[in-house]
Tab-separated table of C-alpha atoms in Angstrom:
chain	number	residue	atom	x	y	z
A	164	UNK	CA	-53.437	-123.533	-29.188
A	165	UNK	CA	-54.594	-120.400	-29.076
A	166	UNK	CA	-58.272	-120.908	-28.983
A	167	UNK	CA	-57.704	-122.243	-25.344
A	168	UNK	CA	-56.077	-119.034	-24.284
A	169	UNK	CA	-58.993	-116.804	-25.783
A	170	UNK	CA	-61.386	-119.427	-23.630
A	171	UNK	CA	-60.390	-118.095	-20.252
A	172	UNK	CA	-62.516	-115.224	-19.923
A	173	UNK	CA	-65.557	-117.034	-20.836
A	174	UNK	CA	-65.945	-118.549	-17.359
A	175	UNK	CA	-65.112	-115.516	-15.714
A	176	UNK	CA	-68.068	-113.570	-18.021
A	177	UNK	CA	-70.257	-116.349	-16.557
A	178	UNK	CA	-69.309	-115.559	-12.806
A	179	UNK	CA	-69.862	-111.751	-13.497
A	180	UNK	CA	-73.573	-112.020	-15.010
A	181	UNK	CA	-74.407	-114.177	-12.354
A	182	UNK	CA	-73.362	-111.501	-9.673
A	183	UNK	CA	-75.407	-108.873	-12.001
A	184	UNK	CA	-78.776	-109.708	-10.009
A	185	UNK	CA	-80.456	-112.511	-7.966
A	186	UNK	CA	-82.561	-113.208	-11.430
A	187	UNK	CA	-79.371	-113.782	-13.670
A	188	UNK	CA	-77.293	-115.701	-10.782
A	189	UNK	CA	-80.152	-117.821	-10.644
A	190	UNK	CA	-80.572	-118.374	-14.461
A	191	UNK	CA	-76.328	-118.459	-14.534
A	192	UNK	CA	-75.771	-121.095	-12.006
A	193	UNK	CA	-78.449	-123.091	-12.394
A	194	UNK	CA	-78.509	-123.559	-16.170
A	195	UNK	CA	-75.707	-126.947	-17.060
A	196	UNK	CA	-75.391	-126.160	-20.294
A	197	UNK	CA	-73.590	-122.790	-19.355
A	198	UNK	CA	-70.762	-124.956	-17.705
A	199	UNK	CA	-69.552	-127.255	-20.448
A	200	UNK	CA	-66.035	-126.226	-20.436
A	201	UNK	CA	-63.178	-126.990	-18.737
A	202	UNK	CA	-59.277	-126.011	-19.701
A	203	UNK	CA	-55.641	-126.260	-18.403
A	204	UNK	CA	-55.866	-122.517	-18.848
A	205	UNK	CA	-58.249	-122.299	-15.926
A	206	UNK	CA	-57.618	-122.727	-12.167
A	207	UNK	CA	-58.165	-126.004	-10.799
A	208	UNK	CA	-60.740	-124.509	-8.827
A	209	UNK	CA	-62.740	-123.106	-11.234
A	210	UNK	CA	-62.539	-126.592	-13.516
A	211	UNK	CA	-63.882	-127.821	-10.403
A	212	UNK	CA	-66.771	-125.607	-10.149
A	213	UNK	CA	-67.228	-126.225	-13.749
A	214	UNK	CA	-67.416	-129.771	-13.099
A	215	UNK	CA	-69.971	-129.560	-10.851
A	216	UNK	CA	-72.406	-126.832	-12.304
A	217	UNK	CA	-72.192	-128.936	-15.367
A	218	UNK	CA	-73.805	-131.994	-13.815
A	219	UNK	CA	-74.083	-134.634	-16.467
A	220	UNK	CA	-74.030	-132.160	-19.225
A	221	UNK	CA	-71.446	-133.297	-22.132
A	222	UNK	CA	-67.798	-131.243	-21.564
A	223	UNK	CA	-65.840	-129.660	-24.288
A	224	UNK	CA	-61.833	-130.421	-22.617
A	225	UNK	CA	-58.843	-128.235	-23.820
A	226	UNK	CA	-55.200	-128.773	-22.908
A	227	UNK	CA	-52.289	-127.143	-23.694
A	228	UNK	CA	-48.754	-128.311	-22.260
A	229	UNK	CA	-47.710	-124.597	-22.821
A	230	UNK	CA	-49.132	-123.865	-19.266
A	231	UNK	CA	-46.810	-126.387	-17.661
A	232	UNK	CA	-43.025	-126.512	-16.419
A	233	UNK	CA	-41.689	-130.035	-17.549
A	234	UNK	CA	-39.617	-129.741	-14.740
A	235	UNK	CA	-42.139	-130.959	-12.372
A	236	UNK	CA	-44.560	-133.149	-14.594
A	237	UNK	CA	-46.502	-134.035	-11.828
A	238	UNK	CA	-48.176	-130.605	-12.428
A	239	UNK	CA	-48.611	-131.356	-15.710
A	240	UNK	CA	-50.765	-134.373	-14.962
A	241	UNK	CA	-53.188	-132.954	-12.425
A	242	UNK	CA	-55.690	-131.447	-14.624
A	243	UNK	CA	-55.676	-134.439	-17.155
A	244	UNK	CA	-56.336	-136.543	-14.363
A	245	UNK	CA	-58.886	-134.653	-12.835
A	246	UNK	CA	-60.666	-133.815	-16.075
A	247	UNK	CA	-60.858	-138.026	-16.775
A	248	UNK	CA	-63.037	-138.606	-13.404
A	249	UNK	CA	-65.661	-137.264	-16.000
A	250	UNK	CA	-64.381	-138.971	-19.855
A	251	UNK	CA	-67.803	-140.500	-19.549
A	252	UNK	CA	-69.325	-136.892	-20.330
A	253	UNK	CA	-66.052	-135.550	-23.207
A	254	UNK	CA	-68.000	-134.786	-26.511
A	255	UNK	CA	-64.919	-132.718	-27.568
A	256	UNK	CA	-61.105	-132.759	-26.526
A	257	UNK	CA	-58.257	-130.951	-28.139
A	258	UNK	CA	-54.570	-131.730	-26.987
A	259	UNK	CA	-51.605	-129.317	-27.643
A	260	UNK	CA	-48.439	-131.096	-26.785
A	261	UNK	CA	-44.564	-130.520	-26.689
A	262	UNK	CA	-42.389	-133.021	-27.060
A	263	UNK	CA	-40.961	-132.898	-23.743
A	264	UNK	CA	-44.705	-133.868	-22.449
A	265	UNK	CA	-46.310	-135.999	-25.465
A	266	UNK	CA	-45.184	-139.058	-23.708
A	267	UNK	CA	-47.207	-138.135	-20.591
A	268	UNK	CA	-50.109	-138.210	-22.283
A	269	UNK	CA	-50.918	-142.151	-22.775
A	270	UNK	CA	-50.586	-142.823	-19.229
A	271	UNK	CA	-52.662	-140.196	-17.990
A	272	UNK	CA	-55.604	-140.455	-19.942
A	273	UNK	CA	-58.157	-143.429	-19.812
A	274	UNK	CA	-58.271	-146.263	-22.085
A	275	UNK	CA	-61.866	-145.272	-23.716
A	276	UNK	CA	-64.233	-142.106	-23.753
A	277	UNK	CA	-67.435	-143.641	-24.923
A	278	UNK	CA	-69.080	-139.962	-25.399
A	279	UNK	CA	-66.213	-138.391	-27.417
A	280	UNK	CA	-67.196	-136.978	-30.980
A	281	UNK	CA	-64.210	-134.520	-31.593
A	282	UNK	CA	-60.844	-135.108	-31.200
A	283	UNK	CA	-58.027	-132.494	-31.885
A	284	UNK	CA	-54.054	-133.608	-31.503
A	285	UNK	CA	-51.578	-131.091	-32.233
A	286	UNK	CA	-48.058	-131.509	-31.295
A	287	UNK	CA	-45.327	-128.764	-31.291
A	288	UNK	CA	-41.759	-127.944	-31.285
A	289	UNK	CA	-41.485	-130.711	-33.776
A	290	UNK	CA	-37.983	-130.445	-34.909
A	291	UNK	CA	-36.829	-131.576	-31.665
A	292	UNK	CA	-36.674	-135.945	-31.192
A	293	UNK	CA	-40.134	-137.433	-30.252
A	294	UNK	CA	-41.079	-140.423	-29.112
A	295	UNK	CA	-42.340	-143.414	-31.650
A	296	UNK	CA	-45.886	-143.744	-32.398
A	297	UNK	CA	-46.205	-146.445	-30.401
A	298	UNK	CA	-45.579	-144.439	-27.184
A	299	UNK	CA	-48.974	-142.267	-27.989
A	300	UNK	CA	-51.491	-145.161	-28.565
A	301	UNK	CA	-54.267	-142.785	-26.647
A	302	UNK	CA	-57.803	-144.069	-25.762
A	303	UNK	CA	-56.927	-147.816	-26.692
A	304	UNK	CA	-60.101	-149.159	-26.185
A	305	UNK	CA	-61.866	-146.921	-28.584
A	306	UNK	CA	-64.120	-143.969	-28.527
A	307	UNK	CA	-67.457	-145.625	-30.349
A	308	UNK	CA	-68.892	-142.174	-31.020
A	309	UNK	CA	-65.918	-140.245	-32.385
A	310	UNK	CA	-67.021	-138.566	-35.891
A	311	UNK	CA	-64.541	-135.710	-36.279
A	312	UNK	CA	-60.443	-135.999	-36.075
A	313	UNK	CA	-58.012	-133.019	-36.582
A	314	UNK	CA	-54.155	-134.593	-35.819
A	315	UNK	CA	-51.241	-132.130	-36.372
A	316	UNK	CA	-48.155	-133.903	-36.617
A	317	UNK	CA	-48.966	-135.892	-33.453
A	318	UNK	CA	-47.208	-139.431	-33.678
A	319	UNK	CA	-50.614	-141.754	-33.386
A	320	UNK	CA	-50.412	-145.353	-34.551
A	321	UNK	CA	-51.896	-145.271	-37.743
A	322	UNK	CA	-53.823	-148.487	-37.203
A	323	UNK	CA	-54.996	-146.791	-34.243
A	324	UNK	CA	-58.724	-147.678	-33.404
A	325	UNK	CA	-59.504	-143.746	-33.399
A	326	UNK	CA	-58.922	-143.431	-36.766
A	327	UNK	CA	-62.202	-145.766	-38.151
A	328	UNK	CA	-65.985	-144.666	-39.011
A	329	UNK	CA	-64.698	-141.561	-38.887
A	330	UNK	CA	-67.068	-138.217	-40.990
A	331	UNK	CA	-64.085	-135.781	-40.948
A	332	UNK	CA	-60.277	-136.194	-40.840
A	333	UNK	CA	-57.488	-133.752	-41.144
A	334	UNK	CA	-53.959	-134.575	-41.070
A	335	UNK	CA	-51.543	-131.802	-41.193
A	336	UNK	CA	-47.494	-132.925	-41.094
A	337	UNK	CA	-44.753	-131.231	-40.913
A	338	UNK	CA	-41.164	-131.491	-39.583
A	339	UNK	CA	-38.600	-134.053	-39.809
A	340	UNK	CA	-41.145	-136.574	-37.958
A	341	UNK	CA	-41.923	-139.456	-40.248
A	342	UNK	CA	-45.659	-139.333	-41.252
A	343	UNK	CA	-47.987	-142.240	-42.785
A	344	UNK	CA	-47.350	-143.648	-45.863
A	345	UNK	CA	-49.486	-144.488	-48.725
A	346	UNK	CA	-51.005	-147.655	-47.779
A	347	UNK	CA	-51.238	-146.217	-44.400
A	348	UNK	CA	-53.314	-143.679	-45.685
A	349	UNK	CA	-55.172	-145.765	-47.695
A	350	UNK	CA	-55.850	-148.414	-44.707
A	351	UNK	CA	-57.285	-145.402	-43.008
A	352	UNK	CA	-59.986	-144.741	-45.524
A	353	UNK	CA	-60.634	-148.167	-46.073
A	354	UNK	CA	-61.569	-148.277	-42.003
A	355	UNK	CA	-63.673	-144.933	-42.815
A	356	UNK	CA	-66.418	-145.924	-45.273
A	357	UNK	CA	-68.645	-142.975	-44.391
A	358	UNK	CA	-65.907	-140.291	-44.243
A	359	UNK	CA	-67.547	-137.017	-45.513
A	360	UNK	CA	-64.571	-134.796	-45.800
A	361	UNK	CA	-60.619	-135.950	-46.053
A	362	UNK	CA	-57.812	-133.265	-45.846
A	363	UNK	CA	-54.223	-134.715	-45.637
A	364	UNK	CA	-51.408	-131.972	-46.170
A	365	UNK	CA	-47.512	-132.744	-45.426
A	366	UNK	CA	-46.445	-129.466	-44.878
A	367	UNK	CA	-42.502	-130.125	-45.429
A	368	UNK	CA	-40.802	-129.315	-48.885
A	369	UNK	CA	-39.000	-132.195	-49.082
A	370	UNK	CA	-39.410	-135.919	-50.938
A	371	UNK	CA	-40.631	-138.345	-48.678
A	372	UNK	CA	-38.231	-140.894	-48.122
A	373	UNK	CA	-38.790	-144.030	-49.849
A	374	UNK	CA	-40.179	-146.071	-47.140
A	375	UNK	CA	-43.095	-143.547	-46.909
A	376	UNK	CA	-44.000	-144.658	-50.107
A	377	UNK	CA	-45.705	-147.240	-51.798
A	378	UNK	CA	-46.996	-148.643	-55.065
A	379	UNK	CA	-50.636	-147.823	-56.380
A	380	UNK	CA	-52.973	-150.884	-54.820
A	381	UNK	CA	-54.725	-153.226	-56.923
A	382	UNK	CA	-58.164	-152.446	-54.824
A	383	UNK	CA	-59.455	-149.163	-55.002
A	384	UNK	CA	-60.969	-147.530	-51.878
A	385	UNK	CA	-64.780	-146.472	-52.230
A	386	UNK	CA	-66.140	-143.728	-50.404
A	387	UNK	CA	-69.484	-142.469	-51.720
A	388	UNK	CA	-70.404	-140.112	-49.421
A	389	UNK	CA	-67.008	-138.012	-49.627
A	390	UNK	CA	-67.963	-134.572	-50.640
A	391	UNK	CA	-64.468	-133.267	-49.898
A	392	UNK	CA	-60.874	-134.077	-50.985
A	393	UNK	CA	-57.805	-132.552	-50.189
A	394	UNK	CA	-54.116	-133.550	-51.025
A	395	UNK	CA	-51.228	-131.758	-50.252
A	396	UNK	CA	-47.857	-133.822	-50.486
A	397	UNK	CA	-44.186	-133.478	-51.599
A	398	UNK	CA	-43.678	-136.974	-52.950
A	399	UNK	CA	-45.151	-137.690	-56.274
A	400	UNK	CA	-45.138	-141.094	-56.239
A	401	UNK	CA	-47.276	-141.372	-52.891
A	402	UNK	CA	-49.136	-138.450	-54.068
A	403	UNK	CA	-50.442	-140.480	-57.189
A	404	UNK	CA	-50.595	-143.751	-55.141
A	405	UNK	CA	-53.379	-141.823	-52.960
A	406	UNK	CA	-55.241	-140.718	-55.800
A	407	UNK	CA	-55.382	-143.959	-57.782
A	408	UNK	CA	-56.487	-145.774	-54.717
A	409	UNK	CA	-59.485	-143.930	-54.263
A	410	UNK	CA	-63.185	-143.362	-55.849
A	411	UNK	CA	-65.100	-140.394	-54.638
A	412	UNK	CA	-67.949	-140.313	-57.214
A	413	UNK	CA	-70.043	-137.799	-54.581
A	414	UNK	CA	-67.035	-135.196	-54.067
A	415	UNK	CA	-67.831	-131.697	-54.719
A	416	UNK	CA	-64.695	-130.324	-53.594
A	417	UNK	CA	-60.895	-131.698	-55.122
A	418	UNK	CA	-58.041	-129.993	-54.101
A	419	UNK	CA	-54.543	-131.490	-55.261
A	420	UNK	CA	-51.336	-129.907	-54.397
A	421	UNK	CA	-47.978	-131.258	-54.875
A	422	UNK	CA	-44.602	-130.010	-53.896
A	423	UNK	CA	-41.111	-130.966	-54.859
A	424	UNK	CA	-37.911	-130.175	-54.030
A	425	UNK	CA	-36.915	-131.655	-57.307
A	426	UNK	CA	-37.263	-129.070	-60.229
A	427	UNK	CA	-38.502	-131.256	-63.433
A	428	UNK	CA	-40.271	-133.859	-61.120
A	429	UNK	CA	-42.912	-133.745	-64.025
A	430	UNK	CA	-40.511	-134.259	-66.904
A	431	UNK	CA	-40.462	-137.961	-65.379
A	432	UNK	CA	-43.512	-138.089	-63.297
A	433	UNK	CA	-46.275	-136.734	-65.304
A	434	UNK	CA	-47.238	-139.669	-67.167
A	435	UNK	CA	-47.461	-141.380	-63.656
A	436	UNK	CA	-49.461	-138.592	-62.141
A	437	UNK	CA	-52.144	-138.321	-65.728
A	438	UNK	CA	-52.537	-142.226	-65.314
A	439	UNK	CA	-53.234	-141.840	-61.325
A	440	UNK	CA	-55.678	-139.005	-61.799
A	441	UNK	CA	-57.336	-140.133	-64.880
A	442	UNK	CA	-59.004	-143.110	-63.096
A	443	UNK	CA	-60.157	-140.943	-60.127
A	444	UNK	CA	-61.577	-138.180	-62.373
A	445	UNK	CA	-63.865	-140.868	-63.948
A	446	UNK	CA	-65.751	-141.380	-61.318
A	447	UNK	CA	-67.043	-137.686	-61.143
A	448	UNK	CA	-70.480	-137.280	-63.355
A	449	UNK	CA	-70.432	-135.487	-67.085
A	450	UNK	CA	-66.320	-136.635	-66.862
A	451	UNK	CA	-66.456	-136.891	-70.790
A	452	UNK	CA	-67.008	-132.871	-70.825
A	453	UNK	CA	-64.600	-132.156	-68.308
A	454	UNK	CA	-61.689	-134.287	-70.087
A	455	UNK	CA	-62.359	-132.811	-73.671
A	456	UNK	CA	-61.683	-128.972	-71.807
A	457	UNK	CA	-58.680	-130.194	-69.145
A	458	UNK	CA	-55.784	-128.462	-69.909
A	459	UNK	CA	-52.347	-128.440	-67.830
A	460	UNK	CA	-50.118	-125.485	-67.608
A	461	UNK	CA	-46.655	-125.999	-66.398
A	462	UNK	CA	-44.565	-122.970	-65.315
A	463	UNK	CA	-41.937	-122.016	-62.769
A	464	UNK	CA	-39.166	-120.028	-61.549
A	465	UNK	CA	-35.513	-120.730	-61.340
A	466	UNK	CA	-34.989	-118.730	-58.246
A	467	UNK	CA	-36.971	-121.369	-56.331
A	468	UNK	CA	-35.591	-124.756	-56.170
A	469	UNK	CA	-39.443	-125.856	-56.350
A	470	UNK	CA	-41.763	-127.538	-58.200
A	471	UNK	CA	-45.843	-127.419	-57.995
A	472	UNK	CA	-49.000	-128.708	-59.062
A	473	UNK	CA	-51.996	-127.494	-58.273
A	474	UNK	CA	-55.246	-129.094	-59.032
A	475	UNK	CA	-58.440	-127.232	-57.868
A	476	UNK	CA	-61.616	-128.628	-59.357
A	477	UNK	CA	-65.223	-127.467	-58.043
A	478	UNK	CA	-68.480	-129.519	-58.744
A	479	UNK	CA	-71.214	-127.930	-59.099
A	480	UNK	CA	-74.123	-128.967	-60.991
A	481	UNK	CA	-72.345	-131.095	-64.007
A	482	UNK	CA	-69.420	-129.383	-63.667
A	483	UNK	CA	-70.439	-125.564	-64.440
A	484	UNK	CA	-67.373	-124.586	-62.842
A	485	UNK	CA	-63.689	-125.956	-63.366
A	486	UNK	CA	-60.400	-124.800	-62.768
A	487	UNK	CA	-57.229	-126.792	-63.122
A	488	UNK	CA	-53.859	-125.346	-62.967
A	489	UNK	CA	-50.084	-127.457	-62.542
A	490	UNK	CA	-46.895	-124.882	-62.265
A	491	UNK	CA	-43.741	-126.502	-62.763
A	492	UNK	CA	-41.109	-125.739	-65.214
A	493	UNK	CA	-41.839	-123.286	-67.748
A	494	UNK	CA	-43.866	-125.087	-70.305
A	495	UNK	CA	-47.753	-125.639	-71.194
A	496	UNK	CA	-49.021	-128.798	-71.982
A	497	UNK	CA	-52.877	-129.977	-73.004
A	498	UNK	CA	-54.357	-133.599	-71.031
A	499	UNK	CA	-55.799	-135.300	-72.864
A	500	UNK	CA	-55.597	-134.037	-76.336
A	501	UNK	CA	-58.245	-131.996	-77.744
A	502	UNK	CA	-59.531	-133.185	-80.945
């Protein structure tokens, strides 16, 4: 969490400006909105000063495991315990944890965060053995104001109340830790009918095990407010299952990327992919004009045993701009055929 380290000087600048003159001191030290960020990079005393001077202003909380020595677990919990006393004021919270300390959060965090609007959860060292998602059911009683969530390889239960009623959801997964299945992703989308921005990236360039996939669902999830849809995944079945399960008529930015270690993936999966894409594209305005000019180009390199599908669609006033590129195994096809 590099941003947390960069925020350290902010507190010192406030203090230094307050020492310039009595006038500056009055402005700086008596303006609660200037004292709204507490961080694990600050000393305990500095955080107490911020909490005191912020009065009842909303707080931003930044926590980074790297500041602690996990041979002394009690030290790791001091910041969270002290800041949690003000959880009723948390508006934004960002947690960066490493595997040795990840299991501490559920016991240290309060059961709910009533004013929390933004939550960022990041996990480092994900090549090591991590606890199961049942261990990371944080804020179990919910956060009713939560609208923006970012999850980066953080083992949260996908049925968590935190993943409901969102406007922005960004999930980035990498390493060997099992990620969400297609049905779990679809269920999350169903619980967020007002979602405006959705991004799911599975960065491990390997096929997801069969247990992580599911067949396309019969019931389509309608997301009328969603304007940005980004999907990157290594498993073609899961990839197309998610696509075929959503209706996003207001989407203005549509980015798809499928990466697989199976070199000839599209020789066997292209028909399934097309069948999944077609219903989704038909939810866009003026789709007839688009489909008549939609060309898929398949290219690839024998030097790298990877295949890629990259579809980037920009919608601006009846699709004035359209780009669609699929890279794979050295052939070019047109879909659907142009009459």
